[in-house]
Amino acid sequence: MNDSAPRPVRAGRRRGKSETRTHILDSARQEFSKNGFRRATVRAIAKNARVDPAMINHYFGSKEQLFAAAVSLPVDPTEVLRPVHAAPDDQLGAALLTAVIGLWESEHQPAILAAFRSVIAGDDVQLIQTFLLDIVLRGVIERVDSPTGTGLVRAELVASQMAGLLLTRYVLELEPLRSASVDALVQLVAPNLQHYLTGELPI
């Protein structure tokens, strides 16, 4: 055998790690935008990206972590929201606001702000809805669904208040909200959130 003879060249080119990851993220954004978080499946995302579903677990670990990467969040939202899920029902408003504002006040603020601006400026409004209702408030909706059928509207009222607060404080930087302490914000806003979550609604 002649070791110096040229070896046959395989047709096509094998994907590199960065290329595979990019294809998965592109597919995930499309799937989450189209179907939302709960209806989107890892199998469908993998199929559209032309990879084995195991590759998604390899690169991202979980569907929540994949979503976070798809919208460029620097942290796993399940970890941030763990204190919220552990809070009693009558403290949900304060726990939720403390967790979200605490994240925005962390060292991750530049990355989170960039992701927030990018999603707002883009066309994927479904991603915002998915993040708020299927990620941040998913575990809360069933807990506050009293009377039956009000859980979703309660969550949407909370989402509207929190989105407005984040926009005015971190994007528009309106004073004195921009300079208010986290404790002050929680005292000011959490009672409204708590009312939306567990108070009587005129519906």
XYZ file of C-alpha atoms in Angstrom:
203
model
C 0.000 0.000 0.000
C 1.319 3.443 -0.950
C 0.883 5.740 2.086
C 1.697 8.758 -0.047
C -1.276 8.210 -2.363
C -3.996 10.873 -2.029
C -6.999 9.875 0.045
C -10.493 10.225 -1.416
C -12.288 13.417 -0.392
C -15.719 13.062 1.173
C -18.552 14.938 -0.470
C -19.801 17.897 1.495
C -18.390 19.496 4.612
C -18.974 18.499 8.204
C -20.517 21.177 10.361
C -18.346 22.788 12.968
C -19.511 23.305 16.540
C -20.304 27.000 16.055
C -22.206 26.311 12.842
C -24.283 23.568 14.456
C -25.089 25.811 17.411
C -26.119 28.649 15.093
C -28.444 26.359 13.110
C -30.069 25.155 16.337
C -30.600 28.723 17.599
C -32.072 29.857 14.268
C -34.456 26.920 14.295
C -35.363 27.542 17.946
C -36.220 31.199 17.306
C -38.509 30.224 14.452
C -40.180 27.472 16.439
C -40.669 29.556 19.591
C -41.991 32.491 17.548
C -44.430 30.279 15.694
C -45.666 27.990 18.457
C -44.665 29.551 21.765
C -42.597 27.835 24.430
C -44.993 25.119 25.531
C -46.005 23.912 22.072
C -42.503 24.096 20.623
C -40.721 20.746 20.857
C -37.062 19.864 20.977
C -37.705 17.257 18.283
C -39.190 19.848 15.886
C -36.343 22.285 16.548
C -33.801 19.541 15.907
C -35.567 18.431 12.729
C -35.557 21.949 11.260
C -31.906 22.377 12.247
C -31.102 18.963 10.736
C -29.453 17.673 13.877
C -30.125 14.855 16.294
C -32.293 15.954 19.285
C -29.474 14.820 21.577
C -27.344 17.636 20.157
C -29.716 20.214 21.651
C -29.279 18.706 25.098
C -25.542 18.594 24.492
C -25.284 22.280 23.593
C -28.024 23.793 25.763
C -29.090 21.320 28.452
C -32.824 22.035 28.531
C -35.588 23.704 26.555
C -35.595 26.604 29.031
C -31.871 27.114 28.551
C -32.311 26.879 24.780
C -34.956 29.610 24.912
C -32.682 31.784 27.031
C -29.933 31.372 24.445
C -32.351 32.055 21.588
C -33.252 35.465 23.043
C -29.678 36.068 24.238
C -30.438 35.923 27.973
C -27.202 35.442 29.939
C -28.783 33.329 32.702
C -31.070 30.331 33.115
C -34.526 31.776 33.954
C -35.478 28.692 35.979
C -32.742 29.506 38.485
C -33.790 33.157 38.735
C -37.428 32.188 39.326
C -36.770 29.481 41.904
C -37.548 31.834 44.878
C -40.833 32.780 43.194
C -41.997 29.182 43.005
C -41.063 28.712 46.668
C -42.943 31.822 47.850
C -46.386 31.564 49.482
C -49.328 32.805 47.443
C -49.713 35.996 49.451
C -46.075 36.957 48.733
C -45.996 36.169 45.024
C -46.039 39.796 43.903
C -43.044 40.787 46.014
C -41.117 37.587 45.206
C -41.667 37.968 41.474
C -40.693 41.619 41.365
C -37.647 41.064 43.587
C -36.407 38.242 41.355
C -36.844 40.126 38.087
C -35.524 43.495 39.292
C -32.676 41.741 41.088
C -31.614 40.158 37.801
C -31.723 43.504 35.998
C -29.615 45.040 38.757
C -26.982 42.306 38.544
C -23.762 42.169 36.557
C -25.843 40.748 33.702
C -27.678 44.045 33.144
C -25.825 45.085 29.927
C -26.537 41.740 28.259
C -30.150 41.668 29.435
C -30.753 45.231 28.300
C -29.264 44.441 24.900
C -31.527 41.403 24.547
C -34.562 43.425 25.686
C -33.872 46.179 23.165
C -33.265 43.658 20.399
C -36.537 41.831 20.970
C -38.530 45.070 21.241
C -37.002 46.437 18.042
C -37.500 43.183 16.116
C -40.521 41.530 14.608
C -40.660 38.539 16.959
C -43.265 39.909 19.372
C -44.305 36.308 19.970
C -40.963 35.793 21.707
C -41.819 38.526 24.216
C -45.207 36.948 24.881
C -43.602 33.526 25.195
C -40.979 34.775 27.623
C -43.451 36.577 29.883
C -46.284 34.044 29.907
C -44.551 30.714 29.268
C -41.286 31.304 31.127
C -41.656 33.994 33.810
C -45.315 33.456 34.723
C -45.931 29.869 33.635
C -45.734 28.425 37.142
C -47.852 31.228 38.589
C -50.906 31.077 36.310
C -52.334 27.850 37.753
C -51.665 28.988 41.317
C -53.716 32.158 40.916
C -56.507 30.731 38.744
C -59.271 31.659 41.182
C -62.038 32.043 40.184
C -61.344 29.440 37.523
C -60.489 31.043 34.218
C -58.865 34.202 35.602
C -55.295 32.906 35.848
C -54.247 34.042 32.389
C -55.691 37.552 32.638
C -54.085 37.926 36.068
C -50.723 36.942 34.582
C -51.187 39.338 31.652
C -51.964 42.225 34.013
C -48.787 41.445 35.954
C -46.811 41.205 32.690
C -48.109 44.587 31.546
C -47.068 46.277 34.785
C -43.645 44.632 34.905
C -42.901 45.304 31.228
C -43.846 48.955 31.722
C -41.616 49.241 34.784
C -38.637 47.667 33.022
C -39.134 49.914 30.007
C -39.412 53.152 31.969
C -36.565 52.360 34.396
C -33.965 50.741 32.153
C -34.722 51.832 28.587
C -36.301 55.289 28.921
C -34.469 55.897 32.241
C -37.215 58.115 33.623
C -36.490 59.747 36.970
C -37.087 59.215 39.813
C -37.863 55.591 38.871
C -34.378 55.150 37.422
C -32.667 56.051 40.694
C -35.126 54.409 43.083
C -33.770 51.569 45.177
C -34.935 48.007 44.610
C -36.561 47.973 48.057
C -38.489 51.153 47.220
C -39.682 49.700 43.920
C -40.861 46.525 45.607
C -42.799 48.527 48.204
C -44.357 50.698 45.507
C -45.208 48.134 42.841
C -45.526 44.733 44.549
C -48.928 45.519 46.134
C -50.359 46.162 42.663
C -48.903 42.911 41.379
C -50.269 41.047 44.385
C -53.729 42.481 43.762
C -53.583 41.372 40.145
C -52.506 37.905 41.250
C -54.815 37.187 44.166
C -57.181 40.131 44.617
C -60.740 40.472 43.400
C -61.040 41.468 39.760
C -64.116 43.157 38.168
C -64.479 40.448 35.535
